Tab-separated table of C-alpha atoms in Angstrom:
chain	number	residue	atom	x	y	z
X	83	MET	CA	227.347	51.848	196.537
X	84	TYR	CA	228.712	49.793	193.655
X	85	CYS	CA	232.155	50.754	192.299
X	86	PHE	CA	234.109	49.394	189.356
X	87	THR	CA	237.241	50.347	187.443
X	88	PRO	CA	236.772	50.965	183.728
X	89	TYR	CA	239.475	49.112	181.809
X	90	ALA	CA	239.202	50.767	178.433
X	91	THR	CA	241.872	52.425	176.358
X	92	GLU	CA	241.212	55.705	174.597
X	93	ASN	CA	240.849	53.840	171.283
X	94	GLN	CA	238.361	51.371	172.808
X	95	LEU	CA	236.305	54.243	174.246
X	96	LYS	CA	236.232	55.986	170.866
X	97	ALA	CA	235.327	52.781	169.009
X	98	ASN	CA	232.470	52.137	171.445
X	99	ALA	CA	231.258	55.761	171.280
X	100	ASP	CA	231.160	55.511	167.469
X	101	ASN	CA	228.433	52.845	167.880
X	102	TYR	CA	226.096	55.516	169.286
X	103	ASN	CA	224.422	58.373	167.461
X	104	VAL	CA	224.177	61.147	170.055
X	105	GLU	CA	222.075	64.287	169.729
X	106	LEU	CA	221.776	67.102	172.265
X	107	ILE	CA	218.082	67.911	172.741
X	108	SER	CA	218.287	70.573	175.452
X	109	ASP	CA	220.867	72.275	177.634
X	110	ASP	CA	219.838	74.175	180.767
X	111	LYS	CA	223.068	75.774	181.978
X	112	THR	CA	221.432	77.286	185.087
X	113	ILE	CA	220.801	73.849	186.602
X	114	HIS	CA	223.574	71.990	184.708
X	115	ARG	CA	221.105	69.616	183.035
X	116	THR	CA	221.352	68.303	179.528
X	117	GLU	CA	219.016	66.009	177.643
X	118	TRP	CA	220.407	63.579	175.079
X	119	LYS	CA	218.830	61.395	172.426
X	120	ILE	CA	221.018	58.331	172.002
X	121	THR	CA	220.404	55.888	169.195
X	122	ARG	CA	221.804	52.396	169.737
X	123	ALA	CA	221.345	49.185	167.800
X	124	ASP	CA	218.446	48.221	170.097
X	125	GLY	CA	216.529	51.496	169.941
X	126	VAL	CA	216.351	55.221	170.640
X	127	TYR	CA	216.621	56.466	174.231
X	128	THR	CA	216.336	59.910	175.808
X	129	TYR	CA	218.501	60.527	178.862
X	130	ASN	CA	218.624	63.490	181.235
X	131	LEU	CA	222.065	64.104	182.705
X	132	THR	CA	222.467	66.583	185.549
X	133	LYS	CA	225.821	67.381	187.132
X	134	PHE	CA	226.107	68.355	190.811
X	135	GLY	CA	229.788	68.829	191.677
X	136	ASN	CA	231.399	65.440	190.967
X	137	ASP	CA	228.056	63.597	190.847
X	138	TYR	CA	226.085	62.839	187.714
X	139	HIS	CA	222.358	62.181	187.970
X	140	LEU	CA	221.221	60.033	185.060
X	141	ARG	CA	217.535	59.550	184.287
X	142	LEU	CA	215.786	57.514	181.614
X	143	ASP	CA	212.034	57.986	181.303
X	144	GLY	CA	211.377	55.485	178.573
X	145	GLU	CA	208.088	53.995	177.506
X	146	TYR	CA	209.067	50.499	178.630
X	147	GLU	CA	211.709	51.255	181.254
X	148	LYS	CA	212.319	54.051	183.723
X	149	PHE	CA	215.403	54.405	185.841
X	150	TYR	CA	217.385	56.945	187.786
X	151	CYS	CA	220.869	56.670	189.217
X	152	VAL	CA	223.623	58.802	190.686
X	153	PHE	CA	227.207	58.059	189.754
X	154	SER	CA	230.589	59.699	190.177
X	155	MET	CA	234.294	59.117	189.650
X	156	ILE	CA	236.302	58.320	192.778
X	157	ASP	CA	240.042	57.637	192.419
X	158	GLY	CA	239.617	56.315	188.860
X	159	ASP	CA	236.617	54.130	189.701
X	160	ILE	CA	233.068	54.722	188.556
X	161	CYS	CA	230.797	54.533	191.590
X	162	ILE	CA	227.046	54.122	191.348
X	163	GLU	CA	225.823	55.634	194.574
X	164	CYS	CA	222.112	54.893	194.323
X	165	GLY	CA	219.535	53.835	191.816
X	166	GLU	CA	215.850	53.376	191.149
X	167	ARG	CA	214.116	51.225	188.584
X	168	ASP	CA	210.449	51.871	187.867
X	169	GLY	CA	210.158	53.829	191.131
X	170	LYS	CA	211.740	51.137	193.349
X	171	LYS	CA	214.995	51.958	195.128
X	172	LEU	CA	217.862	49.563	194.508
X	173	LYS	CA	220.067	49.228	197.538
X	174	ALA	CA	221.951	45.970	197.192
X	175	GLU	CA	225.235	46.114	195.314
X	176	SER	CA	224.128	43.299	193.020
X	177	ARG	CA	221.072	45.318	191.983
X	178	LEU	CA	223.042	48.513	191.418
X	179	LYS	CA	225.408	46.498	189.228
X	180	ALA	CA	222.558	46.251	186.706
X	181	PHE	CA	223.217	49.911	185.840
X	182	SER	CA	226.945	49.454	185.267
X	183	GLN	CA	226.748	48.912	181.500
X	184	ILE	CA	224.694	52.015	180.736
X	185	VAL	CA	226.683	54.137	183.213
X	186	LEU	CA	229.916	52.932	181.604
X	187	SER	CA	228.535	53.800	178.168
X	188	ILE	CA	227.488	57.300	179.293
X	189	TRP	CA	230.856	57.794	181.024
X	190	GLY	CA	232.636	56.711	177.817
X	191	LEU	CA	230.607	59.201	175.771
X	192	ILE	CA	231.618	61.916	178.255
X	193	GLN	CA	235.293	60.884	178.041
X	194	VAL	CA	235.417	61.149	174.238
X	195	GLY	CA	233.472	64.423	174.203
X	196	LYS	CA	230.203	63.233	172.635
X	197	ILE	CA	228.388	64.229	175.839
X	198	SER	CA	229.371	67.209	177.960
C-alpha cells in the first residue's frame, strides 16, 4: 500500500479541477459505477469509477495504456491499496506511487463535485 497526504487548499483543488473537462458517460446506481470522459491537455481519457464502501476502484482502458487501482481515504491520507498496469500487478510501493498523480487528480475532482 502506498499512502500520501494531499496538501491542497480548496482554491488549489478548484483551480486544478478547472483544467479538466469532465463528462459523465454512464451511471449504474445498482453497482455504484460511473464512467467519466475526462479531457486534459494531453488527451481524452475514459475512466470507470466504482465505489465499494470507502474504496474506489479506478480503471482506465485506453488504447495505449490500461490500468486499474484501488484507493481510499484513511485518516486524511489517500492510500493506493493495489494496482495493475497492462495486466501486471504492481506490489512495490515505488511502483504504486506511479498512480499517485492520477489518483490525486480524480480525488480532487471528487472533492470539488465534478465527479460523484
